[in-house]
Coordinates of C-alpha atoms in Angstrom, one line a residue:
M146 CA 71.3 59.7 80.5
R147 CA 68.6 57.2 79.6
S148 CA 70.6 56.0 76.5
S149 CA 73.7 55.4 78.7
I150 CA 71.6 53.4 81.2
A151 CA 70.1 51.4 78.4
T152 CA 73.5 50.6 77.0
Y153 CA 74.7 49.6 80.4
R154 CA 71.7 47.3 80.8
E155 CA 72.4 45.7 77.4
S156 CA 76.0 45.2 78.2
L157 CA 75.1 43.4 81.5
S158 CA 72.6 41.2 79.7
R159 CA 75.2 40.4 77.0
I160 CA 77.8 39.4 79.7
A161 CA 75.2 37.1 81.4
N162 CA 74.3 35.5 78.1
E163 CA 78.0 35.0 77.2
V164 CA 78.6 33.4 80.6
L165 CA 75.7 31.0 80.1
D166 CA 76.9 30.2 76.6
T167 CA 80.4 29.4 77.9
A168 CA 78.8 27.1 80.5
D169 CA 76.8 25.3 77.8
E170 CA 79.8 25.0 75.6
L171 CA 81.8 23.5 78.4
E172 CA 79.3 20.7 78.6
S173 CA 79.8 19.7 75.0
P174 CA 83.4 18.6 75.2
R175 CA 82.7 16.7 78.4
S176 CA 80.0 14.8 76.6
R177 CA 82.4 13.9 73.9
L178 CA 84.9 12.8 76.3
T179 CA 82.3 10.5 78.0
E180 CA 81.7 8.9 74.6
G181 CA 85.3 7.7 74.4
E182 CA 87.1 10.5 72.8
S183 CA 90.3 11.4 74.7
P184 CA 90.5 15.0 76.1
A185 CA 93.9 15.5 74.5
S186 CA 92.4 15.3 71.1
A187 CA 90.3 18.4 71.9
R188 CA 93.2 20.7 72.8
R189 CA 96.6 20.0 71.3
L190 CA 95.3 19.4 67.8
P191 CA 93.9 22.9 67.1
R192 CA 97.2 24.5 68.1
R193 CA 99.2 22.3 65.7
L194 CA 96.6 22.8 63.0
S195 CA 96.9 26.6 63.6
R196 CA 100.6 26.3 62.9
I197 CA 100.1 24.1 59.8
S198 CA 97.1 25.9 58.3
P199 CA 99.0 28.9 57.0
L200 CA 101.3 26.6 55.1
T201 CA 98.8 24.2 53.7
G202 CA 95.9 26.6 53.2
S203 CA 93.4 23.7 53.5
P204 CA 93.3 21.9 56.9
T205 CA 90.1 20.0 56.2
A206 CA 91.7 18.4 53.2
N207 CA 94.0 16.4 55.4
G208 CA 91.2 14.5 56.9
V209 CA 91.6 16.0 60.4
D210 CA 88.5 16.3 62.5
S211 CA 87.6 20.1 63.0
G212 CA 85.3 19.7 66.0
P213 CA 87.7 20.6 68.9
Q214 CA 89.2 23.4 66.8
D215 CA 85.7 25.0 66.5
E216 CA 85.2 24.7 70.2
I217 CA 88.5 26.3 71.0
A218 CA 87.7 29.0 68.4
K219 CA 84.4 29.6 70.2
Y220 CA 86.2 29.8 73.6
K221 CA 88.6 32.3 72.2
A222 CA 85.7 34.3 70.7
D223 CA 84.0 34.2 74.0
I224 CA 87.2 35.5 75.7
L225 CA 87.4 38.2 73.1
K226 CA 83.8 39.1 73.7
L227 CA 84.4 39.2 77.5
Q228 CA 87.4 41.5 76.9
A229 CA 85.3 43.7 74.6
S230 CA 82.5 43.8 77.2
E231 CA 85.0 44.9 79.8
A232 CA 86.2 47.6 77.5
E233 CA 82.6 48.6 76.9
I234 CA 82.1 48.7 80.7
R235 CA 85.1 50.9 81.1
A236 CA 84.0 53.2 78.3
L237 CA 80.6 53.3 79.9
S238 CA 82.1 54.2 83.3
V239 CA 84.1 57.0 81.6
N240 CA 80.8 58.2 80.0
Y241 CA 79.1 58.0 83.3
A242 CA 81.8 60.0 84.9
A243 CA 81.5 62.7 82.3
I244 CA 77.7 62.7 82.7
L245 CA 78.0 62.9 86.4
M246 CA 80.4 65.8 86.0
E247 CA 77.9 67.6 83.8
K248 CA 75.1 66.9 86.3
E249 CA 77.2 68.2 89.1
E250 CA 78.0 71.3 87.2
Q251 CA 74.3 71.8 86.6
L252 CA 73.6 71.2 90.3
S253 CA 76.3 73.8 91.2
K254 CA 74.8 76.3 88.8
L255 CA 71.4 75.7 90.3
R256 CA 72.9 76.1 93.8
E257 CA 74.5 79.3 92.8
E258 CA 71.2 80.6 91.4
N259 CA 69.4 79.5 94.6
G260 CA 72.1 81.3 96.6
S261 CA 71.6 84.5 94.5
L262 CA 67.9 84.2 94.9
R263 CA 68.2 83.7 98.6
K264 CA 70.5 86.8 98.9
S265 CA 68.0 88.9 96.9
F266 CA 65.2 87.5 99.0
E267 CA 67.1 88.4 102.2
A268 CA 67.6 91.9 100.8
S269 CA 64.0 92.2 99.9
A270 CA 63.0 90.8 103.3
L271 CA 64.5 94.0 104.9
H272 CA 62.0 96.0 102.9
P273 CA 58.6 96.8 104.5
S274 CA 56.8 94.2 102.4
R275 CA 57.1 91.4 104.9
D276 CA 53.7 89.8 104.1
E277 CA 54.7 88.8 100.6
S278 CA 58.1 87.6 101.8
H279 CA 56.3 85.6 104.4
K280 CA 54.1 84.0 101.7
T281 CA 57.2 83.1 99.6
L282 CA 58.8 81.6 102.7
T283 CA 55.8 79.4 103.4
N284 CA 55.7 78.3 99.7
S285 CA 59.4 77.5 99.6
S286 CA 59.1 75.7 103.0
N287 CA 56.2 73.6 101.7
A288 CA 58.1 72.8 98.5
L289 CA 61.2 71.8 100.6
K290 CA 59.0 69.6 102.8
G291 CA 57.5 67.9 99.8
N292 CA 61.0 67.3 98.4
S293 CA 62.2 66.0 101.7
E294 CA 59.3 63.6 102.0
H295 CA 59.5 62.2 98.5
S296 CA 63.2 62.4 97.6
P297 CA 65.4 60.8 100.2
G298 CA 65.3 57.2 99.0
R299 CA 65.2 58.2 95.3
R300 CA 68.2 60.5 95.8
Q301 CA 70.1 57.8 97.5
R302 CA 69.5 55.3 94.7
H303 CA 70.0 58.0 92.1
F304 CA 73.4 59.1 93.4
S305 CA 74.4 55.5 94.2
Q306 CA 73.5 54.4 90.6
E307 CA 75.4 57.3 89.0
N308 CA 78.4 57.3 91.3
S309 CA 78.9 53.5 91.2
H310 CA 79.9 53.6 87.5
S311 CA 82.2 56.7 87.8
T312 CA 85.9 56.3 88.5
G313 CA 87.2 59.9 88.7
N314 CA 84.4 61.7 90.5
H315 CA 85.9 62.4 93.8
T316 CA 86.4 66.1 93.3
P317 CA 82.8 66.9 92.5
K318 CA 81.7 65.1 95.6
S319 CA 84.1 67.1 97.6
N320 CA 82.7 70.3 96.0
V321 CA 79.0 69.3 96.8
P322 CA 79.3 69.3 100.6
K323 CA 81.1 72.7 100.5
Q324 CA 78.3 74.2 98.4
D325 CA 75.7 72.6 100.8
G326 CA 77.6 74.0 103.7
L327 CA 77.5 77.5 102.1
S328 CA 73.8 77.2 101.4
N329 CA 73.2 75.9 104.9
G330 CA 75.2 78.8 106.3
A331 CA 73.1 81.3 104.3
I332 CA 69.9 79.7 105.5
Q333 CA 71.1 79.8 109.1
K334 CA 72.1 83.4 108.7
H335 CA 68.6 84.1 107.3
A336 CA 67.0 82.4 110.2
N337 CA 69.2 84.2 112.7
S338 CA 68.5 87.6 111.1
H339 CA 64.7 86.9 111.4
G340 CA 65.1 85.6 115.0
N341 CA 67.1 88.7 116.0
G342 CA 64.5 91.0 114.5
K343 CA 61.9 89.9 117.1
E344 CA 59.5 88.6 114.5
G345 CA 56.5 86.4 115.1
P346 CA 56.4 82.7 116.1
E347 CA 55.4 81.7 112.5
E348 CA 58.8 82.8 111.1
R349 CA 60.6 81.0 113.9
Q350 CA 58.6 77.8 113.0
L351 CA 59.7 78.4 109.4
N352 CA 63.3 78.7 110.4
E353 CA 63.0 75.5 112.5
S354 CA 61.5 73.7 109.4
Y355 CA 64.4 75.0 107.3
L356 CA 66.9 73.6 109.8
S357 CA 65.1 70.2 110.0
N358 CA 65.0 70.0 106.2
I359 CA 68.7 70.7 106.1
N360 CA 69.4 68.0 108.6
D361 CA 67.3 65.6 106.6
L362 CA 69.2 66.4 103.4
K363 CA 72.5 65.8 105.2
M364 CA 71.2 62.4 106.5
D365 CA 70.1 61.5 102.9
K366 CA 73.5 62.4 101.6
E367 CA 75.2 60.2 104.1
R368 CA 72.9 57.3 103.3
S369 CA 73.4 57.8 99.6
S370 CA 77.2 57.8 100.1
I371 CA 76.9 54.5 102.1
E372 CA 74.8 52.8 99.4
L373 CA 77.2 54.1 96.8
K374 CA 80.1 52.4 98.6
E375 CA 78.1 49.1 98.8
L376 CA 77.3 49.2 95.1
R377 CA 80.9 49.8 94.3
K378 CA 81.9 46.8 96.4
E379 CA 79.3 44.6 94.5
L380 CA 80.5 45.8 91.2
N381 CA 84.1 45.0 92.1
E382 CA 83.0 41.5 93.2
K383 CA 81.2 41.0 89.9
I384 CA 84.3 42.0 88.0
S385 CA 86.4 39.7 90.1
E386 CA 84.0 36.8 89.4
L387 CA 84.2 37.5 85.7
R388 CA 88.0 37.4 85.9
Q389 CA 87.8 34.1 87.7
L390 CA 85.6 32.7 85.0
D391 CA 88.0 33.9 82.4
A392 CA 90.9 32.3 84.3
E393 CA 89.0 29.0 84.6
L394 CA 88.3 29.0 80.8
K395 CA 91.9 29.6 80.1
K396 CA 92.9 26.7 82.5
R397 CA 90.4 24.4 80.8
V398 CA 91.8 25.3 77.4
M399 CA 95.3 24.6 78.6
E400 CA 94.3 21.3 80.1
Q401 CA 92.5 20.3 76.9
E402 CA 95.6 21.3 74.9
S403 CA 97.9 19.2 77.2
N404 CA 95.7 16.1 76.8
I405 CA 96.4 15.2 73.2
S406 CA 95.8 11.7 72.2
L407 CA 98.2 9.4 70.5
E408 CA 96.2 9.0 67.4
N409 CA 96.0 12.7 66.9
A410 CA 99.7 12.9 67.4
K411 CA 100.2 10.2 64.7
N412 CA 97.9 12.1 62.4
M413 CA 99.8 15.2 63.1
I414 CA 103.1 13.5 62.2
V415 CA 101.6 12.1 58.9
T416 CA 100.3 15.6 58.1
L417 CA 103.7 17.1 58.9
E418 CA 105.4 14.5 56.6
K419 CA 103.0 15.3 53.8
E420 CA 103.6 19.0 54.3
N421 CA 107.3 18.4 54.3
A422 CA 107.0 16.5 51.0
K423 CA 104.9 19.3 49.6
L424 CA 107.4 21.8 50.8
K425 CA 110.2 19.9 49.1
I426 CA 108.2 19.8 45.9
E427 CA 107.5 23.5 46.1
K428 CA 111.2 24.0 46.8
D429 CA 112.2 22.2 43.7
D430 CA 109.6 24.1 41.7
L431 CA 110.9 27.3 43.1
E432 CA 114.5 26.4 42.3
Q433 CA 113.5 25.6 38.7
N434 CA 111.6 28.8 38.5
L435 CA 114.6 30.6 39.9
K436 CA 116.9 29.2 37.3
L437 CA 114.5 30.0 34.5
H438 CA 114.1 33.5 36.0
V439 CA 117.8 34.0 36.2
Q440 CA 118.3 32.8 32.6
S441 CA 115.5 35.1 31.4
T442 CA 116.7 38.1 33.4
S443 CA 120.4 37.7 32.8
E444 CA 120.1 40.2 29.9
K445 CA 118.5 42.7 32.2
A446 CA 121.4 43.3 34.6
V447 CA 120.1 46.5 36.1
D448 CA 116.6 45.2 37.1
T449 CA 117.6 41.7 38.1
T450 CA 119.6 42.5 41.2
E451 CA 116.7 43.2 43.4
D452 CA 114.7 40.2 42.2
V453 CA 117.6 37.9 42.8
E454 CA 118.0 39.2 46.3
K455 CA 114.3 38.7 46.9
M456 CA 114.4 35.2 45.5
I457 CA 117.5 34.3 47.7
L458 CA 115.7 35.7 50.7
S459 CA 112.6 33.6 49.9
I460 CA 114.8 30.5 49.5
K461 CA 116.5 31.1 52.8
R462 CA 113.1 31.7 54.4
L463 CA 111.8 28.4 52.9
E464 CA 114.9 26.6 54.1
E465 CA 114.4 28.0 57.6
E466 CA 110.8 26.9 57.5
L467 CA 111.9 23.4 56.4
I468 CA 114.3 23.3 59.3
D469 CA 111.6 24.4 61.7
T470 CA 109.3 21.7 60.3
R471 CA 112.0 19.1 60.8
K472 CA 112.5 20.3 64.3
G473 CA 108.8 20.1 64.9
R474 CA 108.7 16.6 63.5
D475 CA 111.5 15.6 65.9
K476 CA 109.7 17.2 68.8
A477 CA 106.5 15.5 67.8
L478 CA 108.3 12.1 67.8
Q479 CA 109.8 12.9 71.2
E480 CA 106.4 13.9 72.5
L481 CA 104.9 10.6 71.1
A482 CA 107.4 8.7 73.2
R483 CA 106.7 10.8 76.2
L484 CA 102.9 10.7 75.7
K485 CA 102.9 6.9 75.4
Q486 CA 104.3 6.8 79.0
H487 CA 102.1 9.7 80.2
L488 CA 98.9 8.5 78.7
L489 CA 98.1 5.9 81.3
E490 CA 98.6 8.4 84.1
K491 CA 96.5 11.0 82.4
E492 CA 93.6 8.6 81.9
L493 CA 93.5 8.0 85.6
E494 CA 93.6 11.8 86.3
D495 CA 90.9 12.4 83.8
S496 CA 88.4 10.5 85.7
D497 CA 89.1 12.6 88.8
K498 CA 89.0 15.8 86.8
M499 CA 85.7 14.9 85.2
D500 CA 84.1 14.8 88.7
E501 CA 85.7 18.1 89.6
D502 CA 84.6 19.6 86.2
S503 CA 81.0 18.4 86.8
K504 CA 81.0 20.1 90.2
M505 CA 82.5 23.3 88.7
I506 CA 79.9 23.3 86.0
E507 CA 77.1 23.0 88.6
D508 CA 78.7 25.9 90.5
L509 CA 79.0 28.0 87.4
R510 CA 75.3 27.3 86.6
A511 CA 74.3 28.4 90.1
N512 CA 76.4 31.5 89.7
C513 CA 74.9 32.2 86.3
E514 CA 71.4 31.9 87.8
Q515 CA 72.4 34.2 90.6
Q516 CA 73.8 36.7 88.1
R517 CA 70.6 36.5 86.0
A518 CA 68.5 37.2 89.1
H519 CA 70.9 40.1 90.0
V520 CA 70.6 41.4 86.4
M521 CA 66.8 41.3 86.8
Q522 CA 67.0 43.2 90.0
L523 CA 69.3 45.8 88.4
E524 CA 66.9 46.2 85.6
K525 CA 64.0 46.8 88.0
A526 CA 66.2 49.2 90.0
L527 CA 67.0 51.0 86.7
R528 CA 63.3 51.4 85.9
Q529 CA 62.6 52.6 89.4
E530 CA 65.5 55.1 89.1
I531 CA 64.2 56.3 85.7
A532 CA 60.8 56.9 87.2
K533 CA 62.3 58.7 90.2
K534 CA 64.4 60.9 87.9
E535 CA 61.3 61.9 86.0
E536 CA 59.6 62.7 89.3
L537 CA 62.6 64.7 90.4
K538 CA 62.6 66.6 87.1
K539 CA 59.0 67.4 87.6
L540 CA 59.7 68.6 91.1
K541 CA 62.6 70.7 89.8
T542 CA 60.5 72.2 87.1
D543 CA 57.9 73.1 89.7
E544 CA 60.6 74.6 91.9
L545 CA 62.0 76.6 88.9
R546 CA 58.5 77.8 88.1
D547 CA 58.0 79.0 91.7
S548 CA 61.4 80.6 91.7
N549 CA 60.7 82.4 88.5
E550 CA 57.4 83.6 89.9
T551 CA 59.3 84.9 93.0
I552 CA 61.9 86.5 90.7
S553 CA 59.1 88.3 88.8
D554 CA 57.6 89.5 92.1
L555 CA 60.9 90.6 93.3
K556 CA 61.5 92.4 90.0
Q557 CA 58.2 94.2 90.4
K558 CA 59.1 95.2 93.9
L559 CA 62.5 96.4 92.7
A560 CA 60.8 98.5 90.0
N561 CA 58.5 100.0 92.7
C562 CA 61.5 100.6 94.9
M563 CA 63.4 102.3 92.0
S564 CA 60.4 104.6 91.3
I565 CA 60.3 105.5 95.0
V566 CA 64.1 106.1 94.9
N567 CA 63.7 108.3 91.9
S568 CA 60.9 110.3 93.6
K569 CA 63.1 110.6 96.7
N570 CA 66.0 111.8 94.4
V571 CA 63.7 114.5 92.9
E572 CA 62.7 115.6 96.5
L573 CA 66.3 115.6 97.5
L574 CA 67.2 117.8 94.5
N575 CA 64.4 120.2 95.4
L576 CA 65.6 120.3 99.0
Q577 CA 69.2 120.9 97.8
T578 CA 68.0 123.9 95.7
A579 CA 66.0 125.3 98.6
L580 CA 69.0 124.7 100.9
G581 CA 71.2 126.5 98.3
Q582 CA 68.9 129.5 98.3
Y583 CA 68.9 129.5 102.1
Y584 CA 72.7 129.4 102.2
A585 CA 72.7 132.3 99.7
E586 CA 70.4 134.3 101.8
S587 CA 72.3 133.5 105.0
E588 CA 75.6 134.5 103.2
A589 CA 73.9 137.7 102.0
K590 CA 72.9 138.5 105.6
V591 CA 76.4 137.7 106.9
A592 CA 77.8 139.9 104.2
N593 CA 75.5 142.8 105.2
Q594 CA 76.4 142.4 108.8
E595 CA 80.1 142.4 107.9
L596 CA 79.6 145.5 105.8
V597 CA 77.9 147.3 108.7
I598 CA 80.7 146.2 111.0
A599 CA 83.3 147.4 108.4
K600 CA 81.5 150.7 108.2
R601 CA 81.7 151.0 112.0
E602 CA 85.3 150.1 112.0
K603 CA 85.9 152.6 109.2
E604 CA 84.3 155.3 111.3
E605 CA 86.3 154.3 114.3
I606 CA 89.5 154.2 112.3
A607 CA 88.7 157.7 110.9
A608 CA 88.2 159.0 114.4
K609 CA 91.4 157.4 115.5
L610 CA 93.1 158.9 112.5
A611 CA 91.9 162.3 113.3
Q612 CA 93.0 161.8 116.9
T613 CA 96.4 160.6 115.7
E614 CA 96.7 163.6 113.4
R615 CA 95.8 165.9 116.3
M616 CA 98.4 164.2 118.4
L617 CA 100.9 164.4 115.5
S618 CA 100.3 168.1 115.3
E619 CA 100.7 168.4 119.0
G620 CA 103.9 166.3 118.7
K621 CA 105.2 168.6 116.0
N622 CA 104.5 171.6 118.1
F623 CA 106.3 169.9 121.0
I624 CA 109.2 169.1 118.8
Q625 CA 109.4 172.7 117.7
K626 CA 109.4 173.7 121.3
L627 CA 112.1 171.2 122.1
E628 CA 114.1 172.4 119.1
E629 CA 113.8 175.9 120.4
D630 CA 114.9 174.8 123.9
N631 CA 117.7 172.8 122.2
T632 CA 118.9 175.9 120.4
K633 CA 118.8 177.8 123.7
L634 CA 120.7 175.1 125.4
R635 CA 123.3 175.1 122.7
H636 CA 123.8 178.8 123.1
A637 CA 124.1 178.3 126.9
L638 CA 126.5 175.4 126.3
E639 CA 128.6 177.5 124.0
Q640 CA 128.7 180.2 126.6
S641 CA 129.5 177.7 129.4
V642 CA 132.3 176.2 127.2
T643 CA 133.8 179.5 126.7
T644 CA 133.6 180.2 130.4
L645 CA 135.1 176.8 131.1
N646 CA 137.9 177.4 128.7
R647 CA 138.6 180.7 130.3
M648 CA 138.5 179.0 133.7
S649 CA 140.8 176.2 132.6
L650 CA 143.5 178.7 131.7
D651 CA 143.7 179.8 135.3
S652 CA 143.1 176.5 137.0
D653 CA 145.6 174.1 135.3
N654 CA 147.4 173.3 138.5
H655 CA 144.3 173.0 140.8
V656 CA 142.5 169.8 141.7
D657 CA 139.3 169.4 143.7
R658 CA 139.8 168.1 147.2
R659 CA 136.8 165.8 146.9
I660 CA 138.2 164.0 143.9
V661 CA 141.5 163.3 145.7
I662 CA 139.6 161.9 148.7
K663 CA 137.5 159.7 146.4
L664 CA 140.6 158.4 144.7
L665 CA 142.3 157.5 147.9
V666 CA 139.2 155.8 149.4
T667 CA 138.7 153.7 146.2
Y668 CA 142.5 152.9 146.1
F669 CA 142.3 151.4 149.7
Q670 CA 138.9 149.8 149.1
R671 CA 140.2 147.9 146.1
N672 CA 143.3 146.7 147.8
H673 CA 145.8 149.0 146.2
S674 CA 144.5 148.5 142.7
K675 CA 147.0 149.5 140.0
E676 CA 144.2 151.0 137.8
V677 CA 143.3 153.4 140.6
L678 CA 146.9 154.2 141.1
D679 CA 147.3 154.9 137.4
L680 CA 144.3 157.2 137.6
M681 CA 145.9 159.1 140.6
V682 CA 149.2 159.4 138.7
R683 CA 147.5 160.9 135.7
M684 CA 145.2 163.2 137.7
L685 CA 147.9 164.5 140.0
G686 CA 150.5 164.8 137.3
F687 CA 153.3 162.7 138.8
T688 CA 156.7 162.9 137.3
E689 CA 158.9 160.0 136.1
Q690 CA 160.9 160.1 139.3
D691 CA 157.8 160.1 141.5
K692 CA 156.5 157.1 139.5
Q693 CA 159.7 155.2 139.9
S694 CA 159.8 155.9 143.7
I695 CA 156.3 154.6 144.0
G696 CA 157.2 151.5 141.9
F697 CA 154.4 152.1 139.4
A698 CA 154.3 150.2 136.1
Q699 CA 152.1 151.8 133.6
H700 CA 149.2 149.7 132.3
A701 CA 146.7 150.2 129.5
A702 CA 143.5 149.3 131.4
G703 CA 142.7 152.5 133.3
K704 CA 139.6 153.9 131.7
G705 CA 137.0 151.6 133.2
V706 CA 137.8 152.6 136.8
V707 CA 137.1 156.3 136.2
R708 CA 133.4 155.6 135.8
G709 CA 133.4 153.7 139.1
V710 CA 135.4 156.4 140.9
L711 CA 133.7 159.5 139.8
G712 CA 130.4 158.2 138.3
L713 CA 131.3 159.7 134.9
P714 CA 132.3 158.1 131.6
G715 CA 135.9 157.0 131.4
R716 CA 136.6 158.8 128.2
L717 CA 135.2 162.0 129.7
V718 CA 137.4 161.8 132.8
G719 CA 140.3 160.8 130.7
G720 CA 139.8 163.9 128.6
I721 CA 139.4 165.9 131.7
L722 CA 142.6 164.5 133.3
G723 CA 144.6 163.9 130.2
G724 CA 147.0 166.8 130.5
S725 CA 147.7 169.4 127.9
S726 CA 149.3 167.3 125.2
P727 CA 147.8 167.8 121.7
E728 CA 147.5 164.1 120.9
T729 CA 145.2 163.3 123.9
S730 CA 143.1 166.4 123.1
S731 CA 142.6 165.4 119.5
R732 CA 141.8 161.7 120.5
V733 CA 139.1 162.8 123.0
A734 CA 137.3 165.1 120.6
S735 CA 134.5 162.7 119.5
D736 CA 130.7 162.5 119.6
N737 CA 130.7 160.4 122.8
Q738 CA 132.7 163.1 124.6
T739 CA 130.2 165.7 123.5
Y740 CA 127.3 163.6 124.8
G741 CA 129.2 163.0 128.1
L742 CA 129.9 166.7 128.4
I743 CA 126.2 167.6 127.9
F744 CA 125.3 165.1 130.6
F745 CA 127.9 166.5 132.9
L746 CA 126.8 170.1 132.2
K747 CA 123.2 169.1 132.9
K748 CA 124.3 167.6 136.2
L749 CA 126.2 170.7 137.0
K750 CA 123.2 172.8 136.2
K751 CA 121.0 170.8 138.5
E752 CA 123.6 171.0 141.4
R753 CA 124.0 174.7 140.8
R754 CA 120.2 175.2 141.0
G755 CA 120.1 173.1 144.2
N756 CA 122.9 175.2 145.7
L757 CA 121.3 178.4 144.7
R758 CA 118.1 177.3 146.3
R759 CA 119.9 176.3 149.5
R760 CA 122.0 179.5 149.6
P761 CA 120.4 182.8 149.0
A762 CA 122.4 184.8 146.5
P763 CA 124.2 187.9 147.8
K764 CA 122.8 191.2 147.0
A765 CA 125.9 192.3 145.3
G766 CA 126.4 192.3 141.5
G767 CA 125.0 189.4 139.7
A768 CA 128.0 188.6 137.6
R769 CA 130.3 188.5 140.6
A770 CA 127.9 186.3 142.6
R771 CA 127.5 183.9 139.8
H772 CA 131.3 183.6 139.3
W773 CA 131.8 183.0 143.0
S774 CA 129.2 180.2 143.1
M775 CA 130.9 178.4 140.2
D776 CA 134.3 179.0 141.6
Q777 CA 133.4 177.7 145.1
S778 CA 131.5 174.7 144.0
Y779 CA 133.8 173.3 141.4
R780 CA 137.4 174.0 140.9
V781 CA 138.1 171.4 138.4
V782 CA 139.7 172.2 135.1
F783 CA 138.0 170.6 132.1
P784 CA 140.1 170.8 129.0
V785 CA 137.2 170.0 126.7
H786 CA 137.3 170.5 122.9
L787 CA 133.8 170.6 121.3
P788 CA 133.5 169.5 117.7
D789 CA 133.4 172.2 115.0
K790 CA 130.1 172.9 113.4

């Protein structure tokens, strides 16, 4: 950084010296012009001599005065020096931009480190050790106060000095405020967290001091940016002044070249004629050499073609140069005629220009003195900035030392916290083992309780099983009794069936009066239903003539009405009333008919018992009385066929 500043200072001093040298050199041709030498002799001649010099190789041998040529060469050298100095300034600006980028990267790294330290500090502030954090806060606040007291002006000049020479440093500047904003936000969060924690007034004062320091830093940044803009404007003005000086020098050179005197033009014509003669002599020599060379190289046909072409090209080139010199001679003669007429006018204009040039020289001297004073001021500012940078480095080293100390303290605290955490982990493991034992004991207790409950349930289940076995034995006994009753009932059924078969043989043509009444009542209740009519026809045994006289059409749906009429299953009544055909008797012989018959017999038995209870039996023979009761109660014939066993 110091070497780059030193090179910049040297370049500025070099530019100032060159400007002063150009001002002094501008005075020398004016003094010559005042002695009687025309201004045209100082300008046009060097240009012509520069054209002629490569041909002759010795311009001083012609007797031409080399003073104006040296002056023009000096001017050109000065212009080249100025251009070189501009290139150096640009290179220095690029170097400054790179250095600024490096410095800003370092600053960003430092800011990141500070942010990490602040985060760790905030994390440690939540720990019980508030006294030590309070001390570190006070130390950092005092350091910040010292920086804010000493650094504002120095930072402003430092940033303005560095940024004034950089051309492509807009992006780092845009990054700096963002990082400052992030750090400010972190500090404000830290202050808010301490304020919300209902801490003492000292910490609130520290937070207020932090905020005031942040505001001071923002103001310093704004001031430094303003000064940087001003310095950039000054640098642009200096560059524009240098360009104006360069343009004035070029104008002066062009004016001096346009003011060639008549004598110099004559001398130029003489020199041109001499050179023309020399060229002719050289041409003759070359032609002779060419002829000799052609004669000597005629035997070597293979190697001579290229040399001949080269010689022809050189001859053509020499002829073109001769034509150019002739044209130049003609132009010089024309210019002589023109200059003779223009010389009187130029002599009058030269007097006016001399006055203007003297004024311009005085202005340039004043500008040079101002630039010297400005360069001195810049050197002083550079020295001050170097001293300020050294002080800033010292302050930064102190801050880094303090931060390293705080880091070491925080590391010690972290080690203590880690030891505490390890001890807590050991305690937690012990508690987990104790809790596992407790869980095992509780599970054992629960298992014992469940075992006791299972034993009780087992005993209850055993008691229930014994009870169910007892009930099962009772059920078996009851089933045996029922089977015995069933066998008895089967015997009684067989006997009743035999009696019914015997009775059916005698009562084929007899129908109970109650059945006929029931059929007629249902027939009229159901509005002359054909099903009821079909049942009546079947039960009463109508002939075909009787059916035709009634107008009966036989239908297939007659079985469902029998249940509604008699309260018995349709198949049973159909079997009862189906006549004596073998087809109907075989169709009715099924399991359902047997069950219906059993039901019907049970009903008959109940009714018979009721009748016997209501009517006392006669004292006559038992078989006769029983036959009378059955004959009087039911005179229905049941042609029932039980299944074979």
